[in-house]
């Protein structure tokens, strides 16, 4: 039954394992992004300390790794159906376009910071478009079951 929610943890999920609220998705994505960015800054700083590079030269887009993992899990939770594929493709295209636009606005800034901004914008864009798009296209369900 897909209508039941598990309110015991964060993020809240329905019986099929799908995140039920945009605020929950945005919160987990933001936390994953911040953790990824902090890890990237730490690695870049260590490489600078040991002389293997200059600080700020790491690719800030790498901060999107943890949010991307969550998006893959969300995609899998929606099971099969054209709604999840269409929503994922549109969300991906808009996320990349908006992220590249954001990175372009910071021309001349170190790759760590311009990439981090691009990753943040792309992650937020993907979350909003995916969350609303998959629900709109699937009619509010996983696309395989009917509401009773």
mmCIF file of C-alpha atoms in Angstrom:
data_model
loop_
_atom_site.group_PDB
_atom_site.id
_atom_site.type_symbol
_atom_site.label_atom_id
_atom_site.label_comp_id
_atom_site.label_asym_id
_atom_site.label_seq_id
_atom_site.Cartn_x
_atom_site.Cartn_y
_atom_site.Cartn_z
ATOM 1 C CA UNK A 1 0.000 0.000 0.000
ATOM 2 C CA UNK A 2 1.786 3.125 -1.257
ATOM 3 C CA UNK A 3 -0.295 5.614 0.745
ATOM 4 C CA UNK A 4 1.122 4.669 4.142
ATOM 5 C CA UNK A 5 4.045 6.757 5.325
ATOM 6 C CA UNK A 6 6.870 5.837 7.620
ATOM 7 C CA UNK A 7 7.099 8.849 9.934
ATOM 8 C CA UNK A 8 9.586 7.178 12.276
ATOM 9 C CA UNK A 9 12.664 8.495 10.482
ATOM 10 C CA UNK A 10 13.998 11.187 8.256
ATOM 11 C CA UNK A 11 13.346 11.493 5.438
ATOM 12 C CA UNK A 12 9.747 10.363 5.585
ATOM 13 C CA UNK A 13 9.061 7.602 3.066
ATOM 14 C CA UNK A 14 5.990 5.788 1.841
ATOM 15 C CA UNK A 15 5.576 2.007 1.913
ATOM 16 C CA UNK A 16 7.440 1.696 -1.402
ATOM 17 C CA UNK A 17 10.464 3.601 -0.081
ATOM 18 C CA UNK A 18 9.790 6.863 -1.938
ATOM 19 C CA UNK A 19 10.451 10.157 -0.157
ATOM 20 C CA UNK A 20 7.050 11.754 0.471
ATOM 21 C CA UNK A 21 7.862 15.447 0.841
ATOM 22 C CA UNK A 22 9.864 17.923 -1.195
ATOM 23 C CA UNK A 23 11.207 19.424 2.040
ATOM 24 C CA UNK A 24 12.454 15.979 3.083
ATOM 25 C CA UNK A 25 14.132 15.451 -0.290
ATOM 26 C CA UNK A 26 15.652 18.940 -0.251
ATOM 27 C CA UNK A 27 16.924 18.476 3.311
ATOM 28 C CA UNK A 28 18.644 15.176 2.616
ATOM 29 C CA UNK A 29 20.056 16.460 -0.662
ATOM 30 C CA UNK A 30 21.380 19.617 1.023
ATOM 31 C CA UNK A 31 23.004 17.589 3.799
ATOM 32 C CA UNK A 32 24.613 15.265 1.263
ATOM 33 C CA UNK A 33 25.872 18.214 -0.757
ATOM 34 C CA UNK A 34 27.394 19.927 2.292
ATOM 35 C CA UNK A 35 29.084 16.706 3.436
ATOM 36 C CA UNK A 36 30.421 16.111 -0.069
ATOM 37 C CA UNK A 37 31.697 19.682 -0.358
ATOM 38 C CA UNK A 38 33.400 19.539 3.051
ATOM 39 C CA UNK A 39 35.096 16.258 2.120
ATOM 40 C CA UNK A 40 36.214 17.757 -1.187
ATOM 41 C CA UNK A 41 37.619 20.846 0.553
ATOM 42 C CA UNK A 42 39.469 18.617 3.013
ATOM 43 C CA UNK A 43 40.995 16.492 0.236
ATOM 44 C CA UNK A 44 41.969 19.580 -1.752
ATOM 45 C CA UNK A 45 43.558 21.148 1.309
ATOM 46 C CA UNK A 46 45.528 17.963 2.115
ATOM 47 C CA UNK A 47 46.788 17.726 -1.471
ATOM 48 C CA UNK A 48 47.865 21.375 -1.225
ATOM 49 C CA UNK A 49 49.693 20.689 2.057
ATOM 50 C CA UNK A 50 51.661 17.766 0.648
ATOM 51 C CA UNK A 51 52.495 19.656 -2.531
ATOM 52 C CA UNK A 52 50.388 17.705 -5.013
ATOM 53 C CA UNK A 53 48.364 20.672 -6.179
ATOM 54 C CA UNK A 54 47.134 24.149 -5.468
ATOM 55 C CA UNK A 55 44.137 24.690 -3.199
ATOM 56 C CA UNK A 56 40.949 25.430 -5.093
ATOM 57 C CA UNK A 57 41.846 23.420 -8.187
ATOM 58 C CA UNK A 58 39.656 20.400 -7.371
ATOM 59 C CA UNK A 59 36.472 20.078 -9.405
ATOM 60 C CA UNK A 60 33.607 21.368 -7.262
ATOM 61 C CA UNK A 61 31.122 19.281 -9.271
ATOM 62 C CA UNK A 62 32.315 16.293 -7.209
ATOM 63 C CA UNK A 63 30.192 17.580 -4.313
ATOM 64 C CA UNK A 64 27.174 16.152 -6.155
ATOM 65 C CA UNK A 65 28.168 12.522 -5.511
ATOM 66 C CA UNK A 66 26.043 11.937 -2.389
ATOM 67 C CA UNK A 67 22.944 13.708 -3.746
ATOM 68 C CA UNK A 68 23.272 11.731 -6.995
ATOM 69 C CA UNK A 69 23.309 8.523 -4.968
ATOM 70 C CA UNK A 70 20.062 9.570 -3.295
ATOM 71 C CA UNK A 71 18.519 10.371 -6.671
ATOM 72 C CA UNK A 72 19.441 6.911 -7.941
ATOM 73 C CA UNK A 73 17.747 5.362 -4.895
ATOM 74 C CA UNK A 74 14.653 7.507 -5.489
ATOM 75 C CA UNK A 75 14.617 6.423 -9.141
ATOM 76 C CA UNK A 76 14.779 2.778 -8.080
ATOM 77 C CA UNK A 77 12.001 3.258 -5.509
ATOM 78 C CA UNK A 78 9.580 4.318 -8.232
ATOM 79 C CA UNK A 79 9.899 0.830 -9.762
ATOM 80 C CA UNK A 80 9.199 0.551 -13.477
ATOM 81 C CA UNK A 81 7.285 2.805 -15.770
ATOM 82 C CA UNK A 82 7.734 5.601 -18.247
ATOM 83 C CA UNK A 83 6.973 8.322 -15.676
ATOM 84 C CA UNK A 84 10.211 7.864 -13.778
ATOM 85 C CA UNK A 85 12.288 7.729 -16.966
ATOM 86 C CA UNK A 86 10.726 10.875 -18.433
ATOM 87 C CA UNK A 87 10.986 12.767 -15.139
ATOM 88 C CA UNK A 88 14.614 11.719 -14.661
ATOM 89 C CA UNK A 89 15.617 12.732 -18.205
ATOM 90 C CA UNK A 90 13.944 16.137 -18.007
ATOM 91 C CA UNK A 91 15.287 16.770 -14.503
ATOM 92 C CA UNK A 92 18.804 15.755 -15.580
ATOM 93 C CA UNK A 93 18.777 17.999 -18.647
ATOM 94 C CA UNK A 94 17.498 21.007 -16.690
ATOM 95 C CA UNK A 95 19.912 20.357 -13.818
ATOM 96 C CA UNK A 96 22.963 20.202 -16.080
ATOM 97 C CA UNK A 97 21.876 23.291 -18.032
ATOM 98 C CA UNK A 98 21.241 25.329 -14.880
ATOM 99 C CA UNK A 99 24.473 24.119 -13.268
ATOM 100 C CA UNK A 100 26.543 25.045 -16.314
ATOM 101 C CA UNK A 101 24.877 28.437 -16.441
ATOM 102 C CA UNK A 102 25.716 29.028 -12.778
ATOM 103 C CA UNK A 103 29.322 27.959 -13.326
ATOM 104 C CA UNK A 104 29.561 30.295 -16.291
ATOM 105 C CA UNK A 105 28.502 33.218 -14.126
ATOM 106 C CA UNK A 106 31.585 32.656 -11.944
ATOM 107 C CA UNK A 107 34.090 32.804 -14.781
ATOM 108 C CA UNK A 108 37.604 33.282 -13.432
ATOM 109 C CA UNK A 109 36.855 31.787 -10.011
ATOM 110 C CA UNK A 110 38.721 28.671 -8.851
ATOM 111 C CA UNK A 111 37.149 25.411 -10.100
ATOM 112 C CA UNK A 112 36.378 24.303 -6.546
ATOM 113 C CA UNK A 113 34.059 27.254 -5.940
ATOM 114 C CA UNK A 114 32.502 27.627 -9.387
ATOM 115 C CA UNK A 115 31.929 23.878 -9.554
ATOM 116 C CA UNK A 116 30.469 23.835 -6.054
ATOM 117 C CA UNK A 117 27.973 26.551 -6.991
ATOM 118 C CA UNK A 118 27.143 24.714 -10.202
ATOM 119 C CA UNK A 119 26.648 21.459 -8.299
ATOM 120 C CA UNK A 120 24.410 23.157 -5.723
ATOM 121 C CA UNK A 121 22.226 24.743 -8.410
ATOM 122 C CA UNK A 122 22.066 21.512 -10.428
ATOM 123 C CA UNK A 123 21.192 19.465 -7.347
ATOM 124 C CA UNK A 124 18.405 21.808 -6.310
ATOM 125 C CA UNK A 125 17.034 21.957 -9.855
ATOM 126 C CA UNK A 126 17.063 18.175 -10.169
ATOM 127 C CA UNK A 127 15.337 17.696 -6.816
ATOM 128 C CA UNK A 128 12.486 20.084 -7.610
ATOM 129 C CA UNK A 129 11.920 18.889 -11.186
ATOM 130 C CA UNK A 130 12.236 15.202 -10.271
ATOM 131 C CA UNK A 131 9.949 15.386 -7.244
ATOM 132 C CA UNK A 132 7.139 17.257 -8.935
ATOM 133 C CA UNK A 133 7.647 15.723 -12.366
ATOM 134 C CA UNK A 134 7.521 12.078 -11.379
ATOM 135 C CA UNK A 135 4.396 12.645 -9.289
ATOM 136 C CA UNK A 136 2.691 14.622 -12.030
ATOM 137 C CA UNK A 137 3.501 12.043 -14.707
ATOM 138 C CA UNK A 138 2.671 9.036 -12.523
ATOM 139 C CA UNK A 139 -0.561 10.548 -11.262
ATOM 140 C CA UNK A 140 0.664 10.670 -7.662
ATOM 141 C CA UNK A 141 1.437 6.951 -7.459
ATOM 142 C CA UNK A 142 4.333 4.762 -8.427
ATOM 143 C CA UNK A 143 2.705 4.283 -11.779
ATOM 144 C CA UNK A 144 1.893 0.618 -11.215
ATOM 145 C CA UNK A 145 -0.859 0.570 -8.608
ATOM 146 C CA UNK A 146 -4.322 2.092 -8.525
ATOM 147 C CA UNK A 147 -5.700 4.049 -5.576
ATOM 148 C CA UNK A 148 -8.626 2.336 -3.941
#
